[in-house]
Amino acid sequence: MSGSIVDFRSDNTGAAAPEILAALAAANHGTAAGYGDDPLTERLQERMGELFEHKVHVFPVATGTAANALALAGVTPSWGSIYCSREAHIETSECNAAGFMSGGAKLHLVAGEHGRIDPAALEEALENAGKGLAHRSQPAALNIVQATDRGAVYRLDEVRELGAIARLHGLHVHMDGARFANAVTHLRCAPAELTWKAGVDILSFGATKNGGLTADAIVVFKEELVEPLRYQIRRAGHVLSKMRFASAQLLAAIEGGLWLELAGRANEAAARLATGIEALPGLRLAAPVEANMLFVEAAPEVLDGLEAEGILFFRRRRDLARFVCRWDVAGEEVEALLAALRRQTGRRAA
Amino acid sequence: MSGSIVDFRSDNTGAAAPEILAALAAANHGTAAGYGDDPLTERLQERMGELFEHKVHVFPVATGTAANALALAGVTPSWGSIYCSREAHIETSECNAAGFMSGGAKLHLVAGEHGRIDPAALEEALENAGKGLAHRSQPAALNIVQATDRGAVYRLDEVRELGAIARLHGLHVHMDGARFANAVTHLRCAPAELTWKAGVDILSFGATKNGGLTADAIVVFKEELVEPLRYQIRRAGHVLSKMRFASAQLLAAIEGGLWLELAGRANEAAARLATGIEALPGLRLAAPVEANMLFVEAAPEVLDGLEAEGILFFRRRRDLARFVCRWDVAGEEVEALLAALRRQTGRRAA
Amino acid sequence: MSGSIVDFRSDNTGAAAPEILAALAAANHGTAAGYGDDPLTERLQERMGELFEHKVHVFPVATGTAANALALAGVTPSWGSIYCSREAHIETSECNAAGFMSGGAKLHLVAGEHGRIDPAALEEALENAGKGLAHRSQPAALNIVQATDRGAVYRLDEVRELGAIARLHGLHVHMDGARFANAVTHLRCAPAELTWKAGVDILSFGATKNGGLTADAIVVFKEELVEPLRYQIRRAGHVLSKMRFASAQLLAAIEGGLWLELAGRANEAAARLATGIEALPGLRLAAPVEANMLFVEAAPEVLDGLEAEGILFFRRRRDLARFVCRWDVAGEEVEALLAALRRQTGRRAA
Amino acid sequence: MSGSIVDFRSDNTGAAAPEILAALAAANHGTAAGYGDDPLTERLQERMGELFEHKVHVFPVATGTAANALALAGVTPSWGSIYCSREAHIETSECNAAGFMSGGAKLHLVAGEHGRIDPAALEEALENAGKGLAHRSQPAALNIVQATDRGAVYRLDEVRELGAIARLHGLHVHMDGARFANAVTHLRCAPAELTWKAGVDILSFGATKNGGLTADAIVVFKEELVEPLRYQIRRAGHVLSKMRFASAQLLAAIEGGLWLELAGRANEAAARLATGIEALPGLRLAAPVEANMLFVEAAPEVLDGLEAEGILFFRRRRDLARFVCRWDVAGEEVEALLAALRRQTGRRAA
């Protein structure tokens, strides 16, 4: 694969799926009312309702950060606090969009392994939160990232347990599903099981990372959350005027199961990589590989060597690499990465 | 044109230009770094710099509201006030996104005709603004909508005059160019003349209404405004992860002059409509037709009649209609609207 | 009164009433729990409840702006709009505190005479507000200033009419009672009649301008508004840690009717001034004198002459003076102002 | 001391110093311009300038939370992050006022002992902060609490070291001086040494806890920070209209050194308590006693016993008590607490 790109930087470096691109072309005829009053957006509401086996309201938005921050703003008063894992995307990577969109809500970090929230730690945090004390931001929302930012996937019973704790303490539950497709694929469960049946009130449904171009969505399972969100999303500039072109992407993803097929490819590539890496001395998987990401501990020299070979990836520390498998990662890229890892670990062992 | 759609509701009901759709397909190969670190976004910076004959920084965003509100947040402190016309889009149609994004800035409405700001009214407002008085929001920004929300176009000297007043009073100047292409087409001037050379610091560059799918842009002419905007845009969820697909739309629009060609079609259709309407008794153009919109006063029964015929358009009052020409409005639609107007005014005269 | 101060600038230039100062000394013994958990604050809740013949929750705060902005934040979502008069203090004099505290709500100005809101104008505004349209800030609150910023006082039936319109359209009603005492004194009505019985949900109860030092209060008539306000007030830094010293001021004001006695003095001085001014040629009262303020139109030279004589007052225009009577304005000050006005108008007539 | 109150709950449960109360009476004559344009506020600026040996701008505000949150809003962009200790008042006790006032800034917690910030931990945090990465809130301010919320006092060289790190990384430095007087008293240093000479840009100067009624202050050492703060403070409702009554309190505190005398009394009482406690078996001081607070570890039964005896104090955990000495704590209260501790620990040992 000489000269070719080997790119494990992120799933957002990938291309759009041909089916999704084709859907844009198919949507591009005639006129359509703006701001979501079009037939494609209407169909999206219905299809998503079928997919989730529940009446839902879907707000297509342009980015995952918008989906997360606006969903959280919809379930948190401005003096609220949002409980999330230390590795949660809203904490590490969104420039405090959640704090901004909500008018000042605070993130409260909860311990846990591999990007998960530990139920006992959550309970302890909530018991010490000072509910009713005006000196303290008030517990308002739980943010669950599924799959996690460490590439792990909560089991169904784990989500249910967190959901039950949240309900007990009066928190709304938001699921950051930037990689929801990868999680559903891994669990082979119904989307309903993983969301409203497990206590999730509102979901960020990721499509961009999974073969879309510029479309994610907020999926609301609780009717009473919808109306305020309409205004919050509008004043955040996240109501697309030609919304049909976002809805078309989302429809193409879910109709016919494309979203799970694409996520399946990414997950499989990650699993193949994991198997290869486990066989190599000097490498350690720092988190379970359950979705499409791998965190690999290695000697700094090994990672330096990969970089020198031109392999594209990000380092979290000098001795910790993250490899993300895109839906369109080529088999050759997986082979090329494994070969390079073999070379670099072999050199070091020699 | 029996049975066909005749749609003058808005320019956002239109399709995407085939060239712009094709650019998406062309951009869809290989991998590209996320969040704007990709070659297409880089090329966009350069091409826009050439177009405006000035070093610029371009932030592609998903909507015109995002462009407006974030551009204004970039030039207004949270205790600032923004001077705009009574008909300005930021005042009438964006759910106070500017107030939200800026952390509390206030809109100050200034009189003027046809969506324009009257320079004398602006000066008077600024002189009575209580500059330096802590009891008052402090004058911070001027918002000029070009073309205006009434379909008029500021002449170059008019923009320069407003720019000079703004500079004198220490205001930054933001141009809401949702229909910038229509204005440039009408004026047959260089984009530079209409912007930084006339005192504009930051521009909302509209593309969605002019043949794009989901892409507008903030164009910054003042270097020192760029860095803070990077974070404000990020935390507002308006940095697209696969930005290449927004940059591709914007590039396709400006490379080769497509944006002016599309706007030209819309403007011409509006001019043809205007000519036809002026010839009809009982109709009055409520504003000059200089871009792609017409505001027409008519007896309520005439407008009722149009609606009954299935013509799509919006009424601002019972006796005031707005007709917007899309870039892709068909000649048949123009003819159909004129024919319907003839029928309805004729019936009334009879 | 040679050499003495003649000061009609504002009621906030006045001293504290001796009774209120004495109450501070009386409160200054032993220890008391902080943040309002003290016996004086508890007594304040009870006494205010008796005064208003209704269960109320009282939040002592340091300023009238805090009372207004926080009360409004308590009844307005961040995407709401607040209907107020063009002369309302929240519009002209509080640096958009209401917009800030509410997280972005917008003020919508309604026409009316003498600082009042015209009911017909309010209804028209609400009917055109675009309720349910996401493009528009949503009608949320009505702000009634009683007495108005032009020195007029709404009659009871006028407040009731506005209250009824508000209720019909789903607005909460906030009364800015910075000069509530002056209004009650003028109307000789029960505080209950002027507030919750007339549709008022939440009141800014002014004390600072009426003989206090640094204490105003938010009085909440609707139970469900209380809990969110506790947190909003706390995070705005408006929960005084030694709250007993604010509560003591408010108690001293209302126990024994001192607040009405003080306001009565100010109103009477204003009435005497009004009588004197009406007798002078060349002067015109620009608004009814129903509380403790006068707006007087006069030739600019007359007002220049007053200033040259050292009379302290503010000009709203070159030919419009505002004179405010403090609770402690001396009879000599009233006489001195009238004498000066006689001199200046006489000189001009000569 | 049978029947008497023994109160170690907080320094805000204490009375006002007679000298400060007397200053209110002394200020209560004649008229004075509102909002700080009065002679007492002017004198306050001068005296504070002399006290700090530097031109300063002083903003009297009603509470310590207001001082902290507004000072931080004055040095942090809305996308900034504020570095503080895990025990900092702004993190634990102010309902995220700093996040609210700043428009969305984020608190970043830094490890350290006894409420201090560890310089090495601060440096590490700043190096990993992702400066320039739009995904991250940008390092903007350092919050140093002096004395700390654990009753410790930073040495001068420790403040200087933190100040130097902050300067190196482009952070502004805010000192939360709710107990600044206690710290200065402990260190016996010039206020200038502890503030601007050590790198502090802006100070919350506490007076309420130290014998005041309702007055704290923001002291600004950097001229360019003043102007924006004028508007931020105004729109937060923290500009007192009768400001002379706040300035009088602050002047009475600093003129003649009363503030240090009062803090000295509180510190001495704490030192006496500490000596007594160290002599008792079964008790452990959890933090150095350098100001007016003690954190004491004891068996839960011991603390239960104190409560049963009617001693007033707060527990942070079942086995951790906080005792705060007011400026007006009586010698008998100190003795009574020590006697009770002797009884309770003795009972347990028996």
Short mmCIF file of C-alpha atoms in Angstrom, two decimals, chain A residues 20 23-24 28-29 50 55 57 79 110 120 124 142 156 182 194 198 221 286 293 302 307 342 346:
data_model
loop_
_atom_site.label_atom_id
_atom_site.label_comp_id
_atom_site.label_asym_id
_atom_site.label_seq_id
_atom_site.Cartn_x
_atom_site.Cartn_y
_atom_site.Cartn_z
CA ILE A 20 -26.21 9.20 1.64
CA ALA A 23 -29.99 10.87 -1.16
CA LEU A 24 -28.94 14.51 -1.41
CA ASN A 28 -32.76 18.07 -4.91
CA HIS A 29 -35.84 18.67 -7.00
CA GLU A 50 -40.67 3.36 13.93
CA LYS A 55 -43.33 8.68 19.36
CA HIS A 57 -39.49 14.37 17.92
CA TRP A 79 -28.36 26.74 37.68
CA VAL A 110 -18.01 11.19 38.00
CA ALA A 120 -21.77 3.79 42.97
CA GLU A 124 -22.34 9.09 46.11
CA LEU A 142 -27.02 12.70 33.54
CA LEU A 156 -28.10 -2.72 28.57
CA ASN A 182 -21.50 1.42 16.89
CA LEU A 194 -30.95 1.14 24.74
CA ALA A 198 -33.65 2.14 29.77
CA PHE A 221 -38.51 10.81 23.79
CA ALA A 286 -5.97 0.31 27.55
CA MET A 293 -11.85 2.85 18.67
CA VAL A 302 7.03 2.63 19.00
CA GLU A 307 4.45 8.57 13.03
CA ARG A 342 4.94 -5.29 14.06
CA GLY A 346 10.00 -5.86 16.62
#
